[in-house]
Amino acid sequence: MLFNIISLIANIAYLVTLNLNIYTDRAVLPGGQVREWHRSPAARLELGGQTFLLYLQIVLAAVSIITAVLMLFGVRSRAVKTTWLVAAIASTVVFIIIMIVTSNSHARYA
C-alpha cells in the first residue's frame, strides 16, 4: 500500500516536472543580440521532434496511476498488481530517459 502511494506521488511529480521551465536556451541573433528562452522538457521534446517519448510517459503514468488507485480501493488481482509494477518501473525509466535526452537536445528548425 505504501508503494502504491509513493508510485502515485512519483508519477504526478514526473508529469509536473515535465512541464516546468527548467532549461534555458540561448542563441545569438544576426544583430548581435543574445536571446534567451526558458523551456520545459516537454517543449524541448517537441522542438527536437521526439514527442513520442512524452506520449509514452503520459500513457505509462496514466496506467500506473489508475492501477495504483484500483489497488488502493481493494482490487487485489494479480494482473492488476503486475500491471502496476511494470507501468511504475517503465514510467520511471522513461522519465529518466526523457531528462537525459532533453538535457542533450538541440532545437530542430525546419
mmCIF file of C-alpha atoms in Angstrom:
data_model
loop_
_atom_site.group_PDB
_atom_site.id
_atom_site.type_symbol
_atom_site.label_atom_id
_atom_site.label_comp_id
_atom_site.label_asym_id
_atom_site.label_seq_id
_atom_site.Cartn_x
_atom_site.Cartn_y
_atom_site.Cartn_z
ATOM 1 C CA MET A 1 0.000 0.000 0.000
ATOM 2 C CA LEU A 2 2.836 2.372 0.804
ATOM 3 C CA PHE A 3 4.436 1.677 -2.580
ATOM 4 C CA ASN A 4 1.134 2.494 -4.298
ATOM 5 C CA ILE A 5 1.059 5.906 -2.652
ATOM 6 C CA ILE A 6 4.718 6.510 -3.484
ATOM 7 C CA SER A 7 4.012 5.499 -7.069
ATOM 8 C CA LEU A 8 1.093 7.940 -7.285
ATOM 9 C CA ILE A 9 3.179 10.806 -5.920
ATOM 10 C CA ALA A 10 6.154 9.967 -8.144
ATOM 11 C CA ASN A 11 4.088 9.826 -11.342
ATOM 12 C CA ILE A 12 2.381 13.112 -10.542
ATOM 13 C CA ALA A 13 5.802 14.637 -9.832
ATOM 14 C CA TYR A 14 7.093 13.304 -13.166
ATOM 15 C CA LEU A 15 4.235 14.910 -15.079
ATOM 16 C CA VAL A 16 4.648 18.222 -13.241
ATOM 17 C CA THR A 17 8.417 18.227 -13.768
ATOM 18 C CA LEU A 18 7.997 17.660 -17.498
ATOM 19 C CA ASN A 19 6.047 20.921 -17.677
ATOM 20 C CA LEU A 20 8.345 23.102 -15.542
ATOM 21 C CA ASN A 21 10.615 25.572 -17.345
ATOM 22 C CA ILE A 22 13.955 24.222 -16.157
ATOM 23 C CA TYR A 23 16.114 24.676 -19.264
ATOM 24 C CA THR A 24 17.488 27.905 -20.689
ATOM 25 C CA ASP A 25 18.315 28.078 -24.386
ATOM 26 C CA ARG A 26 20.419 30.932 -25.709
ATOM 27 C CA ALA A 27 21.015 31.969 -29.310
ATOM 28 C CA VAL A 28 22.900 34.817 -30.915
ATOM 29 C CA LEU A 29 20.689 36.698 -33.350
ATOM 30 C CA PRO A 30 22.024 38.220 -36.590
ATOM 31 C CA GLY A 31 22.050 41.681 -34.987
ATOM 32 C CA GLY A 32 24.461 40.505 -32.305
ATOM 33 C CA GLN A 33 21.837 40.303 -29.596
ATOM 34 C CA VAL A 34 21.526 37.245 -27.404
ATOM 35 C CA ARG A 35 18.030 35.825 -26.988
ATOM 36 C CA GLU A 36 17.056 33.502 -24.154
ATOM 37 C CA TRP A 37 14.198 31.046 -23.995
ATOM 38 C CA HIS A 38 13.097 29.191 -20.893
ATOM 39 C CA ARG A 39 11.756 25.801 -21.875
ATOM 40 C CA SER A 40 10.323 22.735 -20.229
ATOM 41 C CA PRO A 41 11.425 19.193 -21.051
ATOM 42 C CA ALA A 42 8.120 18.725 -22.898
ATOM 43 C CA ALA A 43 8.821 21.790 -25.056
ATOM 44 C CA ARG A 44 12.335 20.569 -25.809
ATOM 45 C CA LEU A 45 10.998 17.174 -26.843
ATOM 46 C CA GLU A 46 8.581 18.896 -29.194
ATOM 47 C CA LEU A 47 11.298 21.099 -30.682
ATOM 48 C CA GLY A 48 13.560 18.103 -31.144
ATOM 49 C CA GLY A 49 10.866 16.073 -32.860
ATOM 50 C CA GLN A 50 10.695 13.418 -30.142
ATOM 51 C CA THR A 51 7.166 13.814 -28.864
ATOM 52 C CA PHE A 52 6.677 10.043 -28.839
ATOM 53 C CA LEU A 53 8.682 9.935 -25.591
ATOM 54 C CA LEU A 54 6.289 12.411 -23.986
ATOM 55 C CA TYR A 55 3.249 10.422 -25.117
ATOM 56 C CA LEU A 56 4.817 7.194 -23.874
ATOM 57 C CA GLN A 57 5.458 8.812 -20.480
ATOM 58 C CA ILE A 58 1.879 10.048 -20.251
ATOM 59 C CA VAL A 59 0.454 6.618 -21.101
ATOM 60 C CA LEU A 60 2.700 4.780 -18.652
ATOM 61 C CA ALA A 61 1.995 7.284 -15.877
ATOM 62 C CA ALA A 62 -1.753 7.021 -16.501
ATOM 63 C CA VAL A 63 -1.676 3.218 -16.365
ATOM 64 C CA SER A 64 0.425 3.305 -13.204
ATOM 65 C CA ILE A 65 -1.859 5.845 -11.516
ATOM 66 C CA ILE A 66 -5.065 4.028 -12.469
ATOM 67 C CA THR A 67 -3.810 0.643 -11.313
ATOM 68 C CA ALA A 68 -2.412 2.114 -8.083
ATOM 69 C CA VAL A 69 -5.797 3.677 -7.339
ATOM 70 C CA LEU A 70 -7.520 0.368 -8.082
ATOM 71 C CA MET A 71 -5.200 -1.380 -5.654
ATOM 72 C CA LEU A 72 -5.825 1.278 -3.005
ATOM 73 C CA PHE A 73 -9.560 0.662 -3.343
ATOM 74 C CA GLY A 74 -9.118 -3.040 -2.708
ATOM 75 C CA VAL A 75 -8.672 -4.730 -6.058
ATOM 76 C CA ARG A 76 -6.150 -7.468 -5.292
ATOM 77 C CA SER A 77 -5.947 -9.171 -8.660
ATOM 78 C CA ARG A 78 -2.526 -10.488 -9.619
ATOM 79 C CA ALA A 79 -2.909 -8.998 -13.108
ATOM 80 C CA VAL A 80 -3.567 -5.527 -11.687
ATOM 81 C CA LYS A 81 -0.586 -5.775 -9.361
ATOM 82 C CA THR A 82 1.720 -6.941 -12.168
ATOM 83 C CA THR A 83 0.443 -4.217 -14.495
ATOM 84 C CA TRP A 84 1.009 -1.588 -11.815
ATOM 85 C CA LEU A 85 4.537 -2.774 -11.107
ATOM 86 C CA VAL A 86 5.547 -2.888 -14.774
ATOM 87 C CA ALA A 87 3.966 0.516 -15.502
ATOM 88 C CA ALA A 88 5.561 2.154 -12.449
ATOM 89 C CA ILE A 89 9.037 0.889 -13.325
ATOM 90 C CA ALA A 90 8.625 1.720 -17.021
ATOM 91 C CA SER A 91 7.357 5.218 -16.168
ATOM 92 C CA THR A 92 10.418 5.879 -14.037
ATOM 93 C CA VAL A 93 12.781 4.581 -16.724
ATOM 94 C CA VAL A 94 11.120 6.660 -19.457
ATOM 95 C CA PHE A 95 11.237 9.769 -17.219
ATOM 96 C CA ILE A 96 14.981 9.296 -16.716
ATOM 97 C CA ILE A 97 15.449 8.789 -20.459
ATOM 98 C CA ILE A 98 13.460 11.969 -21.191
ATOM 99 C CA MET A 99 15.572 14.007 -18.780
ATOM 100 C CA ILE A 100 18.796 12.702 -20.357
ATOM 101 C CA VAL A 101 17.544 13.282 -23.905
ATOM 102 C CA THR A 102 16.289 16.803 -23.207
ATOM 103 C CA SER A 103 19.485 17.849 -21.468
ATOM 104 C CA ASN A 104 21.447 16.972 -24.621
ATOM 105 C CA SER A 105 18.962 18.036 -27.297
ATOM 106 C CA HIS A 106 19.022 20.992 -29.608
ATOM 107 C CA ALA A 107 16.129 22.670 -31.346
ATOM 108 C CA ARG A 108 15.342 21.466 -34.848
ATOM 109 C CA TYR A 109 14.146 24.250 -37.099
ATOM 110 C CA ALA A 110 12.523 23.488 -40.421
#
